[in-house]
Coordinates of C-alpha atoms and ligand atoms in Angstrom, one line a residue:
X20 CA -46.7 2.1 -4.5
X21 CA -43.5 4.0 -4.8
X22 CA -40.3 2.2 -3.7
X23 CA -39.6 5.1 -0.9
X24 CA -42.8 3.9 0.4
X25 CA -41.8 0.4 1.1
X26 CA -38.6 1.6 3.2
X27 CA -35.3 0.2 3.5
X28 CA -35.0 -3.5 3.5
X29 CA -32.7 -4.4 6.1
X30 CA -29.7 -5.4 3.7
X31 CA -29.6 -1.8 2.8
X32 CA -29.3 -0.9 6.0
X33 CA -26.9 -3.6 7.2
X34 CA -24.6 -3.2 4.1
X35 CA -24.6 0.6 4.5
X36 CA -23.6 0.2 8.4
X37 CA -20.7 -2.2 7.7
X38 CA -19.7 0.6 5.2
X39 CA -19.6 2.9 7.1
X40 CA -17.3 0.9 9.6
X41 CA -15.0 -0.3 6.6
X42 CA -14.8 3.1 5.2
X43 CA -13.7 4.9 8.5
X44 CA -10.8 2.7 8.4
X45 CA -9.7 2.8 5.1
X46 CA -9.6 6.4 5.3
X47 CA -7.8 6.1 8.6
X48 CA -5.1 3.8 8.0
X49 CA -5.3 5.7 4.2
X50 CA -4.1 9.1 6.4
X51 CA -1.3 6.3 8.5
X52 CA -0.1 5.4 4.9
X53 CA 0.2 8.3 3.2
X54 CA 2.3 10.0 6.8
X55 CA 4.4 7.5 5.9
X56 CA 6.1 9.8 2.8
X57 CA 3.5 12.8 3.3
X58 CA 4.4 13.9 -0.5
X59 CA 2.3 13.9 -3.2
X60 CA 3.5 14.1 -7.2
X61 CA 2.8 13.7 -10.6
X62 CA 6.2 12.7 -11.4
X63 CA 7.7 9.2 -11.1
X64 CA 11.3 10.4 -9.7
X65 CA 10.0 11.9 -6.4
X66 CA 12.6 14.2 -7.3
X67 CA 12.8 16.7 -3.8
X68 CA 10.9 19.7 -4.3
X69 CA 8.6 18.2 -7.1
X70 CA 6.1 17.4 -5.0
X71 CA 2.7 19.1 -5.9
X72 CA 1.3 18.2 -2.1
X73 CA 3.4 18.2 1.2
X74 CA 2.1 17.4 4.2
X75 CA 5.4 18.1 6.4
X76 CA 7.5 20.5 7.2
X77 CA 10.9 18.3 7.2
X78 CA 13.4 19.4 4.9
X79 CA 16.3 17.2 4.0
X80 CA 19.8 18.4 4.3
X81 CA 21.6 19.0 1.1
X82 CA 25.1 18.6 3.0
X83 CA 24.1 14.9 4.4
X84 CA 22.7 11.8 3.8
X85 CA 19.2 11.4 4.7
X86 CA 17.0 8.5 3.9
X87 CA 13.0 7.9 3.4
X88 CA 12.9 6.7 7.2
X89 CA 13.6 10.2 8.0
X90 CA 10.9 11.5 6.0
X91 CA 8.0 9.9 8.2
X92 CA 5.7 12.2 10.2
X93 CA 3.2 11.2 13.0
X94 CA 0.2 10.9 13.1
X95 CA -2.1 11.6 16.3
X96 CA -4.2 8.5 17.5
X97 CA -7.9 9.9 16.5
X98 CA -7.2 10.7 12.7
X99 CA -4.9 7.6 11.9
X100 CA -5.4 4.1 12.3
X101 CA -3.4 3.1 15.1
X102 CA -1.9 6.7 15.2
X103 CA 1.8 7.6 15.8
X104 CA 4.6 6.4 13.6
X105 CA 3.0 3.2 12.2
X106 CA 3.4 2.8 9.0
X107 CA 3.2 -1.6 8.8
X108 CA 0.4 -1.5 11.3
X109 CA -1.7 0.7 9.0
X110 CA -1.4 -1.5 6.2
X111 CA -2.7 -4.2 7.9
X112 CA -5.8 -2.3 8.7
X113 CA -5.9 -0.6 5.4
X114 CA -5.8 -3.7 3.2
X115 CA -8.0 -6.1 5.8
X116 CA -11.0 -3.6 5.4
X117 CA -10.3 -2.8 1.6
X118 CA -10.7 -7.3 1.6
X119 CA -14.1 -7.2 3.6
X120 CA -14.8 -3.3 1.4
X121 CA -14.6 -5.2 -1.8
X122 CA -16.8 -8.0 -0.5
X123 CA -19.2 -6.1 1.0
X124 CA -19.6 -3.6 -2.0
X125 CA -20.7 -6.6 -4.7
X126 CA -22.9 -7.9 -2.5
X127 CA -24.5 -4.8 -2.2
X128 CA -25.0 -4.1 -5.7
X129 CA -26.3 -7.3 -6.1
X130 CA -28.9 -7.4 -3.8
X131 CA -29.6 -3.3 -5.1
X132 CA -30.5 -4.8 -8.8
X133 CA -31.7 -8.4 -7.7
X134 CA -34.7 -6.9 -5.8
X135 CA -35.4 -3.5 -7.9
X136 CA -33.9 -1.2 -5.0
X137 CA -31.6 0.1 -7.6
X138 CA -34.6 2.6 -8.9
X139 CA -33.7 4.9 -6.2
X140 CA -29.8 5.4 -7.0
X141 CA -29.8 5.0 -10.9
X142 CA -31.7 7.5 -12.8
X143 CA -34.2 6.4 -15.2
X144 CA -35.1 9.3 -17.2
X145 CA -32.6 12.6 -18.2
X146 CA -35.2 14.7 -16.8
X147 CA -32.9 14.2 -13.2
X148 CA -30.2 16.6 -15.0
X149 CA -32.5 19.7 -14.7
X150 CA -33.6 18.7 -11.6
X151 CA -30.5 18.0 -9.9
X152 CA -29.6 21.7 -11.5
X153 CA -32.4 23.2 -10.0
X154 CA -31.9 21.7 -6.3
X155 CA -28.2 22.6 -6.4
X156 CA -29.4 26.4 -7.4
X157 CA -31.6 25.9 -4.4
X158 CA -28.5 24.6 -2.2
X159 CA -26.2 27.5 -3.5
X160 CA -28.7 30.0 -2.5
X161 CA -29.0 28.6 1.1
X162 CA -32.3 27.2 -0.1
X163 CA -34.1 24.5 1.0
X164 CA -35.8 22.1 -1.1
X165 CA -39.7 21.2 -0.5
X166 CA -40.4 17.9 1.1
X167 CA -41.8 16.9 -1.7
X168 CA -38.6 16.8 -3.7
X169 CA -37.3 13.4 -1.7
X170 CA -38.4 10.4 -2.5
X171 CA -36.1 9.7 -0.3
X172 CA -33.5 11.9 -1.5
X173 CA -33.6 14.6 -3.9
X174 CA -32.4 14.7 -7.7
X175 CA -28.9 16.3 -6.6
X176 CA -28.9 13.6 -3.8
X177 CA -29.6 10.5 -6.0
X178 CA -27.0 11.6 -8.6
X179 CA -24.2 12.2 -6.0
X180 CA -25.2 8.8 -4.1
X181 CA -25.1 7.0 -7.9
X182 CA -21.4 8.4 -8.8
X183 CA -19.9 7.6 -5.5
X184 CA -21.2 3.9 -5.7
X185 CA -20.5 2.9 -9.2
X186 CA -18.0 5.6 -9.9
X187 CA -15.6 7.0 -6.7
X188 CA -15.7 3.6 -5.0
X189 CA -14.0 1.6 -8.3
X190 CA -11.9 4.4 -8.7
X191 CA -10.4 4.2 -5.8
X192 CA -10.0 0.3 -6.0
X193 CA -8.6 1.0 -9.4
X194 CA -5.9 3.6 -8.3
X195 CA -5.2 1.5 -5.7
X196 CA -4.3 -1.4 -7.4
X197 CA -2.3 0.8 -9.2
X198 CA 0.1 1.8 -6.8
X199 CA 1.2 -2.2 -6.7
X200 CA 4.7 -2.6 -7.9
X201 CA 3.6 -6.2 -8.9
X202 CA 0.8 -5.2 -11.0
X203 CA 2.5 -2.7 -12.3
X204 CA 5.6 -4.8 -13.3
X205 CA 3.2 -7.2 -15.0
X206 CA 0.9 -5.0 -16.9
X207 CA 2.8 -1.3 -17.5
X208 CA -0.1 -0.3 -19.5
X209 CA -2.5 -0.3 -16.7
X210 CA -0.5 1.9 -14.4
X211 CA 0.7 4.2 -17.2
X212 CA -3.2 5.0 -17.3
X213 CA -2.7 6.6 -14.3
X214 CA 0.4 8.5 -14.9
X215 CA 2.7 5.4 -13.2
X216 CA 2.5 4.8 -9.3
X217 CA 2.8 8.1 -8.4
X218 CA -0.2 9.6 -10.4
X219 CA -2.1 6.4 -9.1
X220 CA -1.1 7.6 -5.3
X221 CA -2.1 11.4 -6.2
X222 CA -5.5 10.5 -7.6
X223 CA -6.3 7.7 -4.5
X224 CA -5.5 10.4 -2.4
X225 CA -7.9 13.1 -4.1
X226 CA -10.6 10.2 -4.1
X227 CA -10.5 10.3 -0.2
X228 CA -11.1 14.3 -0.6
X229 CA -13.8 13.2 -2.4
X230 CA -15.1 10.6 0.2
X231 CA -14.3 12.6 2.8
X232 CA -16.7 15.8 1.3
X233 CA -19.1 13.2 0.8
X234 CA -19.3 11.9 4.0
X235 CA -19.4 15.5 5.6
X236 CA -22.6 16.1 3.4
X237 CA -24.2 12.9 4.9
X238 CA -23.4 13.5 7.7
X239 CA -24.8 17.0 7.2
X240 CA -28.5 15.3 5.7
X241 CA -28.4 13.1 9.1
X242 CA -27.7 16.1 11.5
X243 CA -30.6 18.4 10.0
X244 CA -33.0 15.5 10.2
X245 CA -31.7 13.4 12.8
X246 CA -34.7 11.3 14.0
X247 CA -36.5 10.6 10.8
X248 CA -33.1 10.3 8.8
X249 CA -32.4 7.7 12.5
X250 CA -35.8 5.9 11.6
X251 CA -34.5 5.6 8.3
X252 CA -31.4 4.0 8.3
X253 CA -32.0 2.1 11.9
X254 CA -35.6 0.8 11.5
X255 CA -36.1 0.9 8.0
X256 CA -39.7 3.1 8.1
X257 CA -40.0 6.5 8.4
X258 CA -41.7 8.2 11.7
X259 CA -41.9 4.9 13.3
X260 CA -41.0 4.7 16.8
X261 CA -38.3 7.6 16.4
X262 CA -37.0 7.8 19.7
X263 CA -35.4 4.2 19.9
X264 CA -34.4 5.0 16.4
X265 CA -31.9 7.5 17.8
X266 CA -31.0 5.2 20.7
X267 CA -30.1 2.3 18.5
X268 CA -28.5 4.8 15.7
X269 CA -26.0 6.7 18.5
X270 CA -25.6 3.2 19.8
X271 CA -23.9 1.9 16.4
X272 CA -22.0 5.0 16.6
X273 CA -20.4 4.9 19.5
X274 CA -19.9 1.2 19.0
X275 CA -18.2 2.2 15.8
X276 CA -16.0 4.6 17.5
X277 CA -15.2 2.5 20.0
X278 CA -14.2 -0.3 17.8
X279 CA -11.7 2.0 15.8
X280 CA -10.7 2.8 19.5
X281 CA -9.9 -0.5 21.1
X282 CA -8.2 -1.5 17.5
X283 CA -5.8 1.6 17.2
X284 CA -5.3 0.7 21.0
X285 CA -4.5 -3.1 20.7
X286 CA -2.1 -1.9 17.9
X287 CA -0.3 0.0 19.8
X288 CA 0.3 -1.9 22.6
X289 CA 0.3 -5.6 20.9
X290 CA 0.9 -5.0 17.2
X291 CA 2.7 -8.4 16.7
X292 CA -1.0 -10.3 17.8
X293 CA -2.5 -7.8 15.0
X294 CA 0.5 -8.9 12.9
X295 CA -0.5 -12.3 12.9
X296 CA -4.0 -12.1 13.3
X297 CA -4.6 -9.3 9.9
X298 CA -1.6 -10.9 8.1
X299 CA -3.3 -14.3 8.1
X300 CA -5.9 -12.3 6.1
X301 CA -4.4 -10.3 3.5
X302 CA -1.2 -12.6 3.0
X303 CA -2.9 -15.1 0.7
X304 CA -4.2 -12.6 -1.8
X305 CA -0.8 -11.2 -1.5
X306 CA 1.4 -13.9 -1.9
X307 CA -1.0 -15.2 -4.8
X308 CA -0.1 -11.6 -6.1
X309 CA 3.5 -11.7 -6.0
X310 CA 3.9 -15.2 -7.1
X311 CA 1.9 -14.8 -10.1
X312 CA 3.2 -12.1 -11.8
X313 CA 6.2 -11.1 -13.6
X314 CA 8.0 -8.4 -14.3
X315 CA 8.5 -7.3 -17.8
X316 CA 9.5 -4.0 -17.1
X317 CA 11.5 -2.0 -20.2
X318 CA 11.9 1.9 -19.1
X319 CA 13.5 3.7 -21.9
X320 CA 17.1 5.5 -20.5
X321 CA 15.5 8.8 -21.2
X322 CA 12.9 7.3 -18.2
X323 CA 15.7 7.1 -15.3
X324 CA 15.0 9.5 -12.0
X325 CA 17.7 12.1 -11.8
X326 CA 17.9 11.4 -8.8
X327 CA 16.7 8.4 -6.8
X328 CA 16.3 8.3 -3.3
X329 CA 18.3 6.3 -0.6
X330 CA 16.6 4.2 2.1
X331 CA 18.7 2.5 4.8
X332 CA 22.3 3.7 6.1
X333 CA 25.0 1.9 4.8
X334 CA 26.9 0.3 7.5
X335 CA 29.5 1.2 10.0
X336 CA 31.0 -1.6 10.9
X337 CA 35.3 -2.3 10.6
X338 CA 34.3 -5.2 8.6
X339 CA 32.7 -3.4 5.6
X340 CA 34.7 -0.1 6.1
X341 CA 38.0 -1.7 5.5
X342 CA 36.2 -4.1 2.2
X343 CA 35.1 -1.2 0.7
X344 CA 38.7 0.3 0.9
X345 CA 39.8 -2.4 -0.3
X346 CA 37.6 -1.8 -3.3
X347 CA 35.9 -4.9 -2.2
X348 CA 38.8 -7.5 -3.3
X349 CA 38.3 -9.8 -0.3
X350 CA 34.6 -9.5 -0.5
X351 CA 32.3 -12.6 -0.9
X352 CA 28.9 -13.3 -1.1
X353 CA 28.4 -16.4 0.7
X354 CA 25.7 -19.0 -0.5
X355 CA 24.5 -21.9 1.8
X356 CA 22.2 -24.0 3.8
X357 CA 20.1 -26.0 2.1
X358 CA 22.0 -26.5 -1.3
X359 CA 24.0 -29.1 -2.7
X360 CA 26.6 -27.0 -3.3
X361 CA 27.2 -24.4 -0.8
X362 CA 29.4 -21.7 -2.6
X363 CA 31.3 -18.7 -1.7
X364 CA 31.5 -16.2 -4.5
X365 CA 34.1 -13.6 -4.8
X366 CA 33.1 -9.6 -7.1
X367 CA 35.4 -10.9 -9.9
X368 CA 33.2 -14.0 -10.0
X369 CA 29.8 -12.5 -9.9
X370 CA 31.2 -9.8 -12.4
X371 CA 32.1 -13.3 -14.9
X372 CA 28.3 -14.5 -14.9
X373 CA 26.4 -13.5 -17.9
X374 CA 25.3 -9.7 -16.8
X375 CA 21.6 -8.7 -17.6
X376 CA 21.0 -4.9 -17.2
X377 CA 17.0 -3.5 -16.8
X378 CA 15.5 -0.5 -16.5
X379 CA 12.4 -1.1 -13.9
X380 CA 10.8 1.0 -11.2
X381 CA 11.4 0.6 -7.6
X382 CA 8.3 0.7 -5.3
X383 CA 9.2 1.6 -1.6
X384 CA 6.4 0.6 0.7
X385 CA 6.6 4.4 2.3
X386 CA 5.1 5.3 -1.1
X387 CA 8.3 6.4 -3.1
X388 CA 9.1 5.8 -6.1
X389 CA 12.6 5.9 -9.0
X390 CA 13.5 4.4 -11.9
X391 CA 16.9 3.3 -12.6
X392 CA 19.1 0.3 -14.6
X393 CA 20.2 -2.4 -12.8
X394 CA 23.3 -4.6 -13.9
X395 CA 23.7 -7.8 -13.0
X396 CA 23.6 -11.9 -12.8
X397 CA 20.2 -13.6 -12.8
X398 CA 20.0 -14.9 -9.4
X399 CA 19.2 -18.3 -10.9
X400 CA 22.6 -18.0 -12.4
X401 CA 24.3 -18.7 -9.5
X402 CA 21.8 -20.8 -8.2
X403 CA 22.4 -23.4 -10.7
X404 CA 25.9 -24.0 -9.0
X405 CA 24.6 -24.4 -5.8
X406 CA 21.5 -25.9 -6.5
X407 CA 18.6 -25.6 -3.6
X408 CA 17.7 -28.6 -2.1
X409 CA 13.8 -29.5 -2.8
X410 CA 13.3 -28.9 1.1
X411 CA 14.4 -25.0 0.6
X412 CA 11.3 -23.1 0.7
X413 CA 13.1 -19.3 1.5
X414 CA 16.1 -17.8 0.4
X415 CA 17.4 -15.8 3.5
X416 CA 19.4 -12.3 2.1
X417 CA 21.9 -11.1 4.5
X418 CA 23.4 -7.6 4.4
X419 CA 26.4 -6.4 6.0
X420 CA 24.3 -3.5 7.5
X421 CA 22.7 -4.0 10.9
X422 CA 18.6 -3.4 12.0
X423 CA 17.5 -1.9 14.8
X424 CA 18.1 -4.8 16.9
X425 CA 21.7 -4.5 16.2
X426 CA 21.7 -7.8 14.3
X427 CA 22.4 -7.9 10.5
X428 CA 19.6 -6.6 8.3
X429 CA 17.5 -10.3 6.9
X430 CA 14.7 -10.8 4.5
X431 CA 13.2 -13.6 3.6
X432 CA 12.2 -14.3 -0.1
X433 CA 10.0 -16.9 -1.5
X434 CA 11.8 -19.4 -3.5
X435 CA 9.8 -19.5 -6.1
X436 CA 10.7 -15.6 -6.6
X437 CA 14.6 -16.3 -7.1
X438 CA 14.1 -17.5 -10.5
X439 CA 12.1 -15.2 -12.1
X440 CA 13.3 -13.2 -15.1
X441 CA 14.0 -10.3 -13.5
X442 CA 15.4 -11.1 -10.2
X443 CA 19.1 -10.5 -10.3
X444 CA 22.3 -9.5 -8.3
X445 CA 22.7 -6.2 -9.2
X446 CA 26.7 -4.8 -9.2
X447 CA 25.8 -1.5 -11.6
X448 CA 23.0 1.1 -11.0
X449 CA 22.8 3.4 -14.3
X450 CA 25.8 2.0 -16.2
X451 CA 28.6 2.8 -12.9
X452 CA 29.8 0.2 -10.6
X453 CA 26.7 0.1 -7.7
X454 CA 27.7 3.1 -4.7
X455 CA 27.8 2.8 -1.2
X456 CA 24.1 4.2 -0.9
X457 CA 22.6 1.9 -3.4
X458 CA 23.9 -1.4 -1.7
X459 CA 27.8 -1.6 -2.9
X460 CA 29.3 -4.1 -4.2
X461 CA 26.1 -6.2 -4.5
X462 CA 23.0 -5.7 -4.3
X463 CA 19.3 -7.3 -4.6
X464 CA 16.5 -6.7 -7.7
X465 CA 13.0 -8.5 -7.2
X466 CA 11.0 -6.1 -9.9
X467 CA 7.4 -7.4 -8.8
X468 CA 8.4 -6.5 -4.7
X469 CA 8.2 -3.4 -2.0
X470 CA 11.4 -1.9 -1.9
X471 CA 12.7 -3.4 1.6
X472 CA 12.6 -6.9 0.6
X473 CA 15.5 -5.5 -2.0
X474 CA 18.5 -6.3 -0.2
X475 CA 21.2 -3.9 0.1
X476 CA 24.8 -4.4 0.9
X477 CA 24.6 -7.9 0.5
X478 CA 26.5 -11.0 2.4
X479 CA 25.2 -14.4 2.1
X480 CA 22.3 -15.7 1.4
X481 CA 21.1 -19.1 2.8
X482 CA 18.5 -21.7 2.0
X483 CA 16.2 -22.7 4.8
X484 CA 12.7 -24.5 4.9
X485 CA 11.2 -21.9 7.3
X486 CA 11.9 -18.3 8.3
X487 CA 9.9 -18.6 11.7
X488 CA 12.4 -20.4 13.6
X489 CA 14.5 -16.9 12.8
X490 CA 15.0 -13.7 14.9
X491 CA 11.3 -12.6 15.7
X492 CA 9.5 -14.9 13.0
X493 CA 8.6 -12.5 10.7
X494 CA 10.4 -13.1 7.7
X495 CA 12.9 -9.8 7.4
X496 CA 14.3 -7.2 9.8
X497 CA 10.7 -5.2 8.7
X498 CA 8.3 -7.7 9.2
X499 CA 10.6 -8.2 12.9
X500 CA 11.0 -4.5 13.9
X501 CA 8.3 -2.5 12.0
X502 CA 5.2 -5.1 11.2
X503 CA 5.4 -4.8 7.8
X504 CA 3.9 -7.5 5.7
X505 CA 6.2 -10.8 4.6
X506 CA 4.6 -11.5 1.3
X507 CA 4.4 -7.6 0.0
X508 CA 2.8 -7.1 -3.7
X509 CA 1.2 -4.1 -3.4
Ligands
LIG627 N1 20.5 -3.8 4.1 C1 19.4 -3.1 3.9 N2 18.8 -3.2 2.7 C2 17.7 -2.5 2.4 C3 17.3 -1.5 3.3 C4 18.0 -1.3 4.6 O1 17.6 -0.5 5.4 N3 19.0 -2.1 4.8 N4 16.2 -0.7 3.0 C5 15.3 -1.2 2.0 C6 14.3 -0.3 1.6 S1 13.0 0.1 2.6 C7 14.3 0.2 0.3 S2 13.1 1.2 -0.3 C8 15.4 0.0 -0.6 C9 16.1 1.3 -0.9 O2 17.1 1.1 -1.9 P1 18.0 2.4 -2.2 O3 18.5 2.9 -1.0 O4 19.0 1.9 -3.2 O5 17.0 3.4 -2.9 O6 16.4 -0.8 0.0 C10 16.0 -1.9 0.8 N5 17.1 -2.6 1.2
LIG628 MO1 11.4 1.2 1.4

C-alpha cells in the first residue's frame, strides 16, 4: 500500500492548521514591523536614499530635524496585525506566534520521520528532478498534469513543499535571529553571514515574498479542487463524506479569520491587557537573551555610518536650554535611591573616570540601524562610589527630555545589565564631545539592547527594587506610551 493511500494522520492535519494560524500572524505583524521603518537596505548606515526597497512616500527635510518616529507609516487593519500605527503591539504578536511557530514546527518534523510520513515530502530517488522539470513545463504551458502524477502531490509539488519546510522556514528563523542586537553583539560572525542586521532584515523580508508566493499557490491547489483537497486536509481520506469536509474546512477558516479579527481588535482597544498577557510569554526568553550575552563588539573606524540617524527630540525645556548654554558647567547627573552612597556627579567629573571608547552598532527597535564610537566611563565606574544596595533590582535612567505624557522620558534597566563590559556613559560620539541630537552632555550605551532603552540627554539615574510602582508600570516611557517590550533583546 502506498503511503497516499493511508491518508493524512490527524497530526498532519492538526499541525498544518495551527500553521496556518501561526503563519498568518507572523506575516501580519511581520507587515506591522516592517511599517514601522518601511526601508529596506543592504547597507548597515541606513544612510537616506540607500535604501534598495521603500515602502513610503515620506521624505525627510534636509532643512530640519526629523527623527525615525516620523518615518512610521500605517498600516490598514486587514493586512497588519493590529493595523494602524502599532509598532509594540505587533511585536508582541509577531514574537508570541514565532514561540508557539518554533514549537509547533519540531514537533512536526518529528512526528513526519517518527512514523514514515516523511516519504511524501523528502525525495528518495533523483529521478524527482526530471520529473519536477517536466510538470513545471506542463505548468508554464498552462498544462495540467494527469491524475496520475499525485500521489498526493506531484514531483514539482513535493519539492516546493520539501524546501519550504526544511529550507524557507529555518531561514527565516535564522535571519531573524539575526536582526537581534544581542545576538549580534555576542557573536559578530553570525550576523556578518548575513551582511549585518540590515542584510538579515532584507533577506527575512524576501522570505515572506517567498511565503507569501507559496501560500498563493496552495491556496491556488485548494481552490481548483476544493472538496477533495477539503476531504484531505479536514478528514484525512479522500472522497469521503465531501460535503461536511467543506463545512468543517470554511468553518476553520472563518474561525481563523475571525481570530486574527477579535485579536487586532482587542489590540486596539486594550493593548495594555495584550501587553501583559503576550509579554508574560515572550519576556523570559527575552530577558534570558539579554542577560546572557555580551557585547564584544570592535567595528573598525573605516565601519562608522556617515551619517547616523536621530530618534527622539532633544528637549525644550528652560532648564536644559540655559545648561547647554552654559556649556553644561552646572550640569549633574544625579545618582540615588537605593545606594549607599547617593552621589551627584558634575561633566568635569564624569570626564575624570577612566574613559573607554567602542565602536558598536546601535539596533533601533523601528529596524534602523548605525554604527558609531562611543566615549565614555563604564557605568560600573561610578557605581562603585555609590554602591547599589542588594535590594536594587533596576536602575531607573532619567533624561531631561519629556514623553508624551509630558513627564520626563524613564527606562528601566536590569541591574544586572549596568556592569557589563560595554555599558558605559557616553560624553563623545566619533571622537567630538556628544551633540544635542545624540543625547548631550551624557548619554547611555547598553551594546546588547533596542535602541530606546539607550537613554539620551541624561539626568539621574536611581536605584529601585521594582519599576511597577512607576508611571504606567511598564518599565520606560515606551513600554508606558507605545507597548513596547521591557526586557528587549531582539
Ligand atoms: N530621552 C530620550 N532618550 C532616547 C529616546 C528619546 O526619545 N528620548 N529615543 C530612544 C531611541 S528609540 C533610540 S533608537 C535612540 C536613538 O539615539 P540617537 O538619536 O542618538 O540615534 O535613543 C533612545 N533614547
Ligand atoms: Mo529606537
Amino acid at each position: 500500500m502506498t503511503h497516499a493511500a493511508l491518508g493524512f494522520p490527524l497530526w498532519i492535519r492538526a499541525t498544518h492548521w495551527i500553521n496556518v494560524l501561526l503563519i498568518g500572524f507572523l506575516i501580519r505583524a511581520g507587515i506591522q514591523i516592517l511599517a514601522a521603518y518601511p526601508r529596506l537596505y543592504w547597507n548597515e548606515h541606513c544612510t537616506p536614499g540607500t535604501e534598495w526597497l521603500k515602502v513610503t512616500k515620506k521624505r525627510m527635510p534636509a532643512d530640519q530635524l526629523w527623527t525615525a518616529l516620523d518615518m512610521e507609516e500605517e498600516v490598514p487593519a486587514w493586512l497588519g496585525q493590529p493595523g494602524g500605527n502599532n509598532l509594540g503591539m505587533g511585536r508582541h504578536w509577531h514574537f508570541s506566534a514565532a514561540l508557539f511557530w518554533v514549537l509547533n514546527g519540531p514537533v512536526y518534523v518529528i512526528l513526519l520521520f517518527a512514523t514514515g510520513e516523511w516519504r511524501r515530502l523528502i525525495p528518495t530517488s533523483w529521478a524527482i528532478v526530471p520529473a519536477a522539470w517536466h510538470t513545471f513545463l506542463i505548468y508554464v504551458t498552462l498544462g495540467q498534469p494527469p491524475a496520475s502524477a499525485f500521489h498526493p502531490f506531484d514531483a514539482l509539488q513535493q519539492l516546493a513543499y520539501a524546501a519550504v519546510i526544511f529550507l524557507l522556514a529555518p531561514f527565516l528563523i535564522l535571519t531573524g535571529a539575526a536582526q537581534s542586537p544581542a545576538i549580534e553583539a555576542q557573536f559578530p560572525r553570525y550576523a556578518r553571514f548575513f551582511r549585518g542586521r540590515q542584510g538579515a532584515r532584507s533577506l527575512h523580508f524576501l522570505g515572506l515574498a517567498a511565503f507569501v508566493v507559496f501560500i498563493i499557490h496552495t491556496a491556488l491547489v485548494v481552490y481548483t479542487g476544493f472538496g477533495p483537497t477539503m476531504a484531505n486536509i479536514i478528514l484525512g481520506q479522500p472522497a469521503h463524506n465531501q460535503g461536511q469536509a467543506v463545512a468543517i474546512g470554511l468553518g476553520l477558516i472563518t474561525l481563523i479569520l475571525l481570530i486574527y479579527g477579535l485579536t487586532s481588535w482587542s489590540s486596539r482597544v486594550a493593548p495594555r491587557r495584550v501587553q501583559r498577557t503576550l509579554g508574560a510569554l515572550i519576556a523570559p526568553p527575552m530577558r534570558a537573551l539579554a542577560l546572557h550575552t555580551h557585547s564584544r563588539q570592535h567595528y573598525p573606524s573605516s565601519a562608522i555610518s556617515p551619517y547616523f540617524i536621530v530618534n527622539g527630540y532633544p528637549p525644550e525645556t528652560p532648564e536644559y536650554r540655559q545648561l547647554k548654554e552654559d556649556n553644561f558647567r552646572d550640569w549633574r547627573l544625579e545618582i540615588g535611591g537605593l545606594v549607599a552612597h547617593a552621589h551627584s556627579f558634575s561633566l568635569a567629573e564624569v570626564r575624570a573616570l577612566p574613559k573607554q571608547t567602542q565602536i558598536t552598532k546601535h539596533h533601533c527597535i523601528q529596524g534602523w540601524s548605525g554604527i558609531a564610537q562611543w566615549g565614555g566611563p563604564l557605568l560600573g565606574t561610578l557605581l562603585e562610589q555609590c554602591q547599589p544596595l542588594p535590594t536594587a533590582r533596576y536602575a531607573i535612567f532619567y533624561s531631561y527630555q519629556c514623553d508624551k505624557t509630558g513627564q520626563p522620558f524613564y527606562e528601566a534597566l536590569d541591574i544586572r545589565l549596568t556592569g557589563h563590559p560595554q555599558t558605559l556613559l557616553a560624553y563623545e560620539m566619533n571622537d567630538q564631545p556628544l551633540t544635542v541630537p545624540y543625547g548631550a552632555p551624557l548619554r547611555l550605551r547598553v551594546e546588547t539592547l533596542l535602541g530606546f532603552k539607550l537613554v539620551t540627554w541624561l539626568r539621574a539615574i536611581e536605584f529601585v527594587e521594582d519599576y511597577r510602582g512607576l508611571r504606567d508600570g511598564q518599565g520606560g516611557s515606551r513600554e508606558d506610551t507605545m507597548y513596547y517590550e521591557q526586557s528587549i533583546s531582539i
